[in-house]
Amino acid sequence: MESGTPFFAGLDLGGTFLKYAVGDAQGRIIYKNKKPSRANESQQDVFNVIFDAITDLQEQAVNNSGTLKAVSVGSPGAIDFEHGRLIGATPNISNWENADIRGKIQSRFGLPVWADNDANIMVFAESRQGAAKGCQNVIGATLGTGIGGGILIDGELYRGTCYAGAEIGHMMIVHNGLACNCGGYGCFEQYASAPAMVRHYINLLTEAKKPIPEAVSTVMIFHRAEAGEPEADQAIDITLDYLGTGFAGLVNIFNPEMIVIGGGVADAGDAFIARIKQAIEKKAMKPALQGLKVVRAVLGNDAGFVGCVSLAAEMYLKQN
Ligand SMILES: [Zn+2]
């Protein structure tokens, strides 16, 4: 029987786990779980993991005196939001090329389905349930192995003409600079991501003829900077300078009220986030800086399923 509280499923598909949750129309999560995503197996195997998760969530909805009304999936790769399917392939999930996320789930469960890129979902989650709640114009960035991004304009995600937009990590900030795996040169993420900070540090140690540790990480660089090592401190400064350049460009174009920063590098803490803001203030145009907030993302690893639950609820309620 279709009755009781309407509930919404959010699934965050990653290279290791499928994290999933069910929540109400306000996006409050009532249950969450995760399963290995079987990302190196066949496309059908990955869909089977998704189907099992949705069955689990349907049962949870019934146990909470409600019904599952809609599903939303966050996935790596470029996603045709209108049709709910992958455009091409993604390196994170081996056989996910052109996966028809909406079609497969809809024909199995008869529920409305939406799918979006995981970086878009992160900024959407922060704008609905996290650090940017209530904000209309937001740039979201995840600083990690690369720089992922999402752009919220007037409260809605900006996806671009072919759903390939908002790739802030591939904004070119150095003319004919370092080659990037996207095919371009001088991309933001080649200079300001975690591996970039590590590279800056190793270059500085090499110049100073100091020994290079076996496994350099950003955590190590932050620790060594705190302990007073000048090269570590300088590597952070160089990275911050590039972050300032990239974000200042975005501030000048979009004039956001908030930049939300997540990912491993953001875990360095609030002091680091404050220094990113200072680096932006050095370079951006003054009118666009008025009231700008630069904050840490608060949803962390939950952002994917939290954003998907909110997206499913919003899209469903718009149509019903
Ligand atoms: Zn690139």
Short mmCIF file of C-alpha atoms and ligand atoms in Angstrom, two decimals:
data_model
loop_
_atom_site.label_atom_id
_atom_site.label_comp_id
_atom_site.label_asym_id
_atom_site.label_seq_id
_atom_site.Cartn_x
_atom_site.Cartn_y
_atom_site.Cartn_z
CA MET A 1 0.00 0.00 0.00
CA GLU A 2 1.31 3.45 -0.96
CA SER A 3 0.88 5.44 2.20
CA GLY A 4 2.50 7.16 5.12
CA THR A 5 5.52 9.42 5.15
CA PRO A 6 7.24 10.02 1.79
CA PHE A 7 10.87 8.96 1.89
CA PHE A 8 13.73 9.50 -0.56
CA ALA A 9 16.79 7.41 -1.35
CA GLY A 10 20.27 8.85 -1.86
CA LEU A 11 23.10 6.70 -3.26
CA ASP A 12 26.71 7.80 -3.47
CA LEU A 13 28.60 5.56 -5.87
CA GLY A 14 32.37 5.58 -5.42
CA GLY A 15 35.31 3.48 -6.52
CA THR A 16 35.35 1.54 -3.24
CA PHE A 17 31.93 1.81 -1.63
CA LEU A 18 28.33 2.52 -2.47
CA LYS A 19 27.17 4.66 0.47
CA TYR A 20 23.43 5.03 0.71
CA ALA A 21 20.74 6.49 2.91
CA VAL A 22 17.06 7.21 3.16
CA GLY A 23 15.62 10.50 4.41
CA ASP A 24 12.43 12.51 4.57
CA ALA A 25 11.24 15.44 2.44
CA GLN A 26 13.34 17.83 4.57
CA GLY A 27 16.42 15.73 3.85
CA ARG A 28 16.71 14.36 7.39
CA ILE A 29 18.50 11.01 7.23
CA ILE A 30 16.76 8.17 9.08
CA TYR A 31 19.02 5.31 8.00
CA LYS A 32 22.38 4.89 6.26
CA ASN A 33 24.57 2.00 5.19
CA LYS A 34 27.30 1.07 2.72
CA LYS A 35 28.37 -1.85 0.53
CA PRO A 36 31.48 -2.53 -1.57
CA SER A 37 30.68 -1.01 -4.98
CA ARG A 38 32.34 -3.83 -6.99
CA ALA A 39 33.76 -1.07 -9.19
CA ASN A 40 36.10 -3.41 -11.08
CA GLU A 41 33.39 -5.90 -12.02
CA SER A 42 30.79 -5.78 -14.78
CA GLN A 43 28.31 -2.92 -15.17
CA GLN A 44 25.49 -5.33 -14.21
CA ASP A 45 27.37 -6.26 -11.00
CA VAL A 46 27.51 -2.58 -10.02
CA PHE A 47 23.80 -2.21 -10.80
CA ASN A 48 23.09 -5.28 -8.66
CA VAL A 49 24.81 -3.56 -5.70
CA ILE A 50 22.64 -0.49 -6.36
CA PHE A 51 19.47 -2.65 -6.60
CA ASP A 52 20.27 -4.38 -3.28
CA ALA A 53 20.79 -1.00 -1.63
CA ILE A 54 17.46 0.38 -2.92
CA THR A 55 15.64 -2.77 -1.74
CA ASP A 56 17.21 -2.22 1.70
CA LEU A 57 16.06 1.43 1.67
CA GLN A 58 12.53 0.49 0.59
CA GLU A 59 12.31 -1.84 3.60
CA GLN A 60 13.62 0.90 5.89
CA ALA A 61 10.98 3.31 4.56
CA VAL A 62 8.23 0.76 5.26
CA ASN A 63 9.64 0.07 8.75
CA ASN A 64 9.34 3.81 9.40
CA SER A 65 5.68 3.89 8.35
CA GLY A 66 6.36 5.36 4.95
CA THR A 67 7.04 4.72 1.28
CA LEU A 68 10.08 5.29 -0.87
CA LYS A 69 9.05 7.86 -3.50
CA ALA A 70 12.18 8.64 -5.50
CA VAL A 71 15.86 7.81 -5.89
CA SER A 72 18.88 9.91 -6.67
CA VAL A 73 22.39 8.68 -7.46
CA GLY A 74 25.69 10.54 -7.33
CA SER A 75 28.36 9.05 -9.58
CA PRO A 76 31.82 9.94 -10.80
CA GLY A 77 32.02 11.03 -14.42
CA ALA A 78 30.10 13.48 -16.59
CA ILE A 79 26.38 12.82 -16.27
CA ASP A 80 23.58 13.85 -18.59
CA PHE A 81 21.26 15.15 -15.87
CA GLU A 82 18.25 15.32 -18.17
CA HIS A 83 18.43 11.62 -19.03
CA GLY A 84 20.18 10.33 -15.90
CA ARG A 85 23.03 8.56 -17.66
CA LEU A 86 26.80 8.64 -17.94
CA ILE A 87 28.41 10.49 -20.82
CA GLY A 88 31.36 8.27 -21.75
CA ALA A 89 33.46 6.53 -19.12
CA THR A 90 35.02 7.28 -15.72
CA PRO A 91 38.34 5.87 -14.48
CA ASN A 92 36.91 5.23 -10.97
CA ILE A 93 34.44 2.53 -12.09
CA SER A 94 35.84 0.21 -14.75
CA ASN A 95 32.79 -0.72 -16.81
CA TRP A 96 30.54 2.24 -16.10
CA GLU A 97 30.72 3.66 -19.64
CA ASN A 98 27.38 5.21 -20.76
CA ALA A 99 25.64 3.55 -17.78
CA ASP A 100 21.90 4.19 -18.01
CA ILE A 101 21.41 4.89 -14.31
CA ARG A 102 17.85 6.19 -14.57
CA GLY A 103 16.66 3.62 -17.12
CA LYS A 104 17.98 0.60 -15.23
CA ILE A 105 16.71 1.67 -11.81
CA GLN A 106 13.35 2.86 -13.14
CA SER A 107 12.60 -0.36 -14.96
CA ARG A 108 13.49 -2.38 -11.86
CA PHE A 109 11.67 -0.32 -9.19
CA GLY A 110 9.20 1.89 -11.07
CA LEU A 111 10.39 4.94 -9.13
CA PRO A 112 11.50 8.34 -10.46
CA VAL A 113 15.31 8.53 -10.60
CA TRP A 114 17.82 11.36 -10.92
CA ALA A 115 21.56 11.08 -11.35
CA ASP A 116 24.26 13.71 -11.10
CA ASN A 117 28.01 14.09 -10.93
CA ASP A 118 29.44 13.53 -7.43
CA ALA A 119 31.21 16.92 -7.28
CA ASN A 120 27.92 18.67 -8.12
CA ILE A 121 26.22 16.63 -5.41
CA MET A 122 28.82 17.76 -2.84
CA VAL A 123 28.07 21.48 -3.31
CA PHE A 124 24.34 20.74 -3.53
CA ALA A 125 24.54 18.86 -0.19
CA GLU A 126 26.39 21.71 1.51
CA SER A 127 23.85 24.23 0.15
CA ARG A 128 20.84 22.24 1.38
CA GLN A 129 22.05 20.63 4.63
CA GLY A 130 25.57 21.88 5.33
CA ALA A 131 27.88 24.87 5.58
CA ALA A 132 26.17 26.82 2.77
CA LYS A 133 22.58 26.18 3.89
CA GLY A 134 20.41 29.01 2.61
CA CYS A 135 23.08 30.44 0.31
CA GLN A 136 22.16 31.16 -3.32
CA ASN A 137 25.54 31.59 -5.04
CA VAL A 138 28.19 29.13 -3.97
CA ILE A 139 31.41 27.69 -5.33
CA GLY A 140 32.22 24.25 -3.89
CA ALA A 141 35.69 22.76 -4.17
CA THR A 142 37.21 19.51 -2.98
CA LEU A 143 40.96 19.72 -2.55
CA GLY A 144 42.48 16.28 -2.76
CA THR A 145 44.21 14.21 -5.44
CA GLY A 146 42.64 16.67 -7.86
CA ILE A 147 40.35 19.67 -7.43
CA GLY A 148 36.68 18.84 -7.90
CA GLY A 149 34.07 21.52 -8.08
CA GLY A 150 30.45 22.50 -8.24
CA ILE A 151 28.77 25.82 -8.89
CA LEU A 152 25.44 26.90 -7.43
CA ILE A 153 23.78 29.92 -9.07
CA ASP A 154 20.53 31.37 -7.69
CA GLY A 155 20.16 28.25 -5.54
CA GLU A 156 20.45 25.78 -8.43
CA LEU A 157 23.38 23.77 -9.73
CA TYR A 158 25.00 25.11 -12.88
CA ARG A 159 25.77 22.07 -15.05
CA GLY A 160 26.69 23.59 -18.41
CA THR A 161 25.32 23.02 -21.92
CA CYS A 162 26.51 19.39 -22.19
CA TYR A 163 26.65 18.73 -18.41
CA ALA A 164 30.44 19.01 -18.53
CA GLY A 165 30.74 22.37 -16.76
CA ALA A 166 31.93 23.44 -13.31
CA GLU A 167 35.27 21.64 -13.70
CA ILE A 168 37.09 24.27 -11.68
CA GLY A 169 40.13 22.00 -11.27
CA HIS A 170 40.68 22.29 -15.01
CA MET A 171 40.49 26.06 -15.15
CA MET A 172 43.81 26.97 -16.72
CA ILE A 173 45.72 29.34 -14.48
CA VAL A 174 49.21 29.07 -16.03
CA HIS A 175 49.56 29.82 -19.75
CA ASN A 176 51.00 26.69 -21.45
CA GLY A 177 51.83 25.32 -18.03
CA LEU A 178 52.12 21.71 -16.87
CA ALA A 179 50.32 19.06 -18.92
CA CYS A 180 47.14 17.79 -17.28
CA ASN A 181 45.37 14.44 -17.66
CA CYS A 182 42.36 16.34 -19.07
CA GLY A 183 44.39 17.16 -22.18
CA GLY A 184 44.95 20.79 -21.21
CA TYR A 185 47.95 22.67 -19.84
CA GLY A 186 48.39 24.72 -16.70
CA CYS A 187 45.23 23.53 -14.94
CA PHE A 188 44.43 24.76 -11.40
CA GLU A 189 44.73 21.23 -9.97
CA GLN A 190 48.26 20.83 -11.35
CA TYR A 191 49.35 23.65 -9.02
CA ALA A 192 47.04 23.64 -6.02
CA SER A 193 45.95 20.03 -5.29
CA ALA A 194 47.52 17.71 -2.69
CA PRO A 195 50.00 16.15 -5.17
CA ALA A 196 50.92 19.67 -6.31
CA MET A 197 51.76 20.72 -2.73
CA VAL A 198 53.89 17.59 -2.40
CA ARG A 199 55.68 18.48 -5.66
CA HIS A 200 56.34 22.07 -4.51
CA TYR A 201 57.81 20.67 -1.28
CA ILE A 202 60.06 18.12 -2.99
CA ASN A 203 61.34 20.83 -5.37
CA LEU A 204 62.21 23.06 -2.41
CA LEU A 205 63.98 20.22 -0.56
CA THR A 206 65.92 19.39 -3.75
CA GLU A 207 66.99 23.04 -4.17
CA ALA A 208 68.07 23.15 -0.52
CA LYS A 209 69.96 19.85 -0.98
CA LYS A 210 68.00 18.31 1.88
CA PRO A 211 67.01 14.61 2.03
CA ILE A 212 63.61 13.79 0.52
CA PRO A 213 61.43 11.56 2.73
CA GLU A 214 60.10 8.34 1.21
CA ALA A 215 56.39 9.05 1.32
CA VAL A 216 55.59 12.76 1.39
CA SER A 217 52.00 13.68 2.21
CA THR A 218 50.27 17.00 2.82
CA VAL A 219 49.76 15.90 6.45
CA MET A 220 53.55 15.52 6.77
CA ILE A 221 54.11 18.95 5.18
CA PHE A 222 51.70 20.62 7.62
CA HIS A 223 53.37 18.87 10.59
CA ARG A 224 56.85 19.87 9.45
CA ALA A 225 55.75 23.46 8.86
CA GLU A 226 54.39 23.56 12.42
CA ALA A 227 57.74 22.24 13.62
CA GLY A 228 59.39 25.21 11.92
CA GLU A 229 60.86 23.70 8.75
CA PRO A 230 61.14 26.56 6.23
CA GLU A 231 60.72 24.41 3.08
CA ALA A 232 57.45 22.93 4.38
CA ASP A 233 56.20 26.39 5.26
CA GLN A 234 57.16 27.68 1.84
CA ALA A 235 55.47 24.76 0.03
CA ILE A 236 52.23 25.67 1.82
CA ASP A 237 52.67 29.34 0.89
CA ILE A 238 53.23 28.47 -2.78
CA THR A 239 50.11 26.27 -2.81
CA LEU A 240 48.10 29.00 -1.08
CA ASP A 241 49.28 31.51 -3.69
CA TYR A 242 47.96 29.28 -6.49
CA LEU A 243 44.73 28.66 -4.57
CA GLY A 244 44.39 32.44 -4.29
CA THR A 245 44.85 32.86 -8.04
CA GLY A 246 42.31 30.18 -8.96
CA PHE A 247 39.64 31.17 -6.48
CA ALA A 248 40.12 34.90 -7.14
CA GLY A 249 39.36 34.24 -10.82
CA LEU A 250 36.18 32.42 -9.84
CA VAL A 251 35.23 35.18 -7.37
CA ASN A 252 35.65 37.81 -10.11
CA ILE A 253 33.40 35.83 -12.48
CA PHE A 254 30.73 34.48 -10.14
CA ASN A 255 30.80 36.86 -7.16
CA PRO A 256 29.68 34.03 -4.84
CA GLU A 257 28.56 34.63 -1.27
CA MET A 258 30.46 31.57 -0.15
CA ILE A 259 33.27 29.23 -1.17
CA VAL A 260 32.93 25.84 0.54
CA ILE A 261 36.09 23.79 0.68
CA GLY A 262 36.19 20.06 1.36
CA GLY A 263 38.52 17.16 0.64
CA GLY A 264 41.64 15.90 2.37
CA VAL A 265 43.60 19.17 2.25
CA ALA A 266 40.75 21.02 3.98
CA ASP A 267 41.29 18.71 6.95
CA ALA A 268 44.43 20.75 7.66
CA GLY A 269 41.97 22.90 9.60
CA ASP A 270 40.32 26.28 9.92
CA ALA A 271 43.62 28.17 10.06
CA PHE A 272 44.45 26.88 6.57
CA ILE A 273 40.98 27.87 5.30
CA ALA A 274 41.51 31.36 6.75
CA ARG A 275 44.80 31.59 4.85
CA ILE A 276 43.03 30.58 1.60
CA LYS A 277 40.65 33.48 2.19
CA GLN A 278 43.57 35.87 2.70
CA ALA A 279 45.18 34.59 -0.51
CA ILE A 280 41.94 35.26 -2.41
CA GLU A 281 41.63 38.75 -0.88
CA LYS A 282 45.09 39.65 -2.19
CA LYS A 283 44.01 38.99 -5.77
CA ALA A 284 40.27 39.30 -6.33
CA MET A 285 38.44 42.50 -7.27
CA LYS A 286 37.26 44.43 -4.22
CA PRO A 287 33.52 44.66 -5.10
CA ALA A 288 33.31 40.87 -5.46
CA LEU A 289 34.97 40.33 -2.06
CA GLN A 290 32.30 42.11 -0.03
CA GLY A 291 30.87 39.67 2.47
CA LEU A 292 32.60 36.68 0.86
CA LYS A 293 32.79 33.73 3.23
CA VAL A 294 35.34 30.95 2.77
CA VAL A 295 34.42 27.97 4.93
CA ARG A 296 35.15 24.30 5.40
CA ALA A 297 32.62 21.77 4.16
CA VAL A 298 30.86 20.16 7.13
CA LEU A 299 29.27 17.03 5.66
CA GLY A 300 32.51 15.18 4.87
CA ASN A 301 31.98 11.62 3.63
CA ASP A 302 28.23 11.94 4.13
CA ALA A 303 27.92 14.72 1.51
CA GLY A 304 27.20 12.28 -1.33
CA PHE A 305 24.16 10.50 0.09
CA VAL A 306 22.92 13.57 1.99
CA GLY A 307 22.97 15.60 -1.25
CA CYS A 308 21.25 12.80 -3.16
CA VAL A 309 18.45 12.49 -0.62
CA SER A 310 17.84 16.26 -0.83
CA LEU A 311 18.02 16.19 -4.64
CA ALA A 312 15.54 13.30 -4.92
CA ALA A 313 13.15 15.04 -2.52
CA GLU A 314 13.37 18.41 -4.29
CA MET A 315 12.99 17.02 -7.79
CA TYR A 316 10.11 14.77 -6.74
CA LEU A 317 8.27 17.56 -4.92
CA LYS A 318 8.69 19.90 -7.93
CA GLN A 319 6.86 17.35 -10.08
CA ASN A 320 4.14 16.37 -7.64
ZN ZN B 1 43.16 19.68 -16.55
#
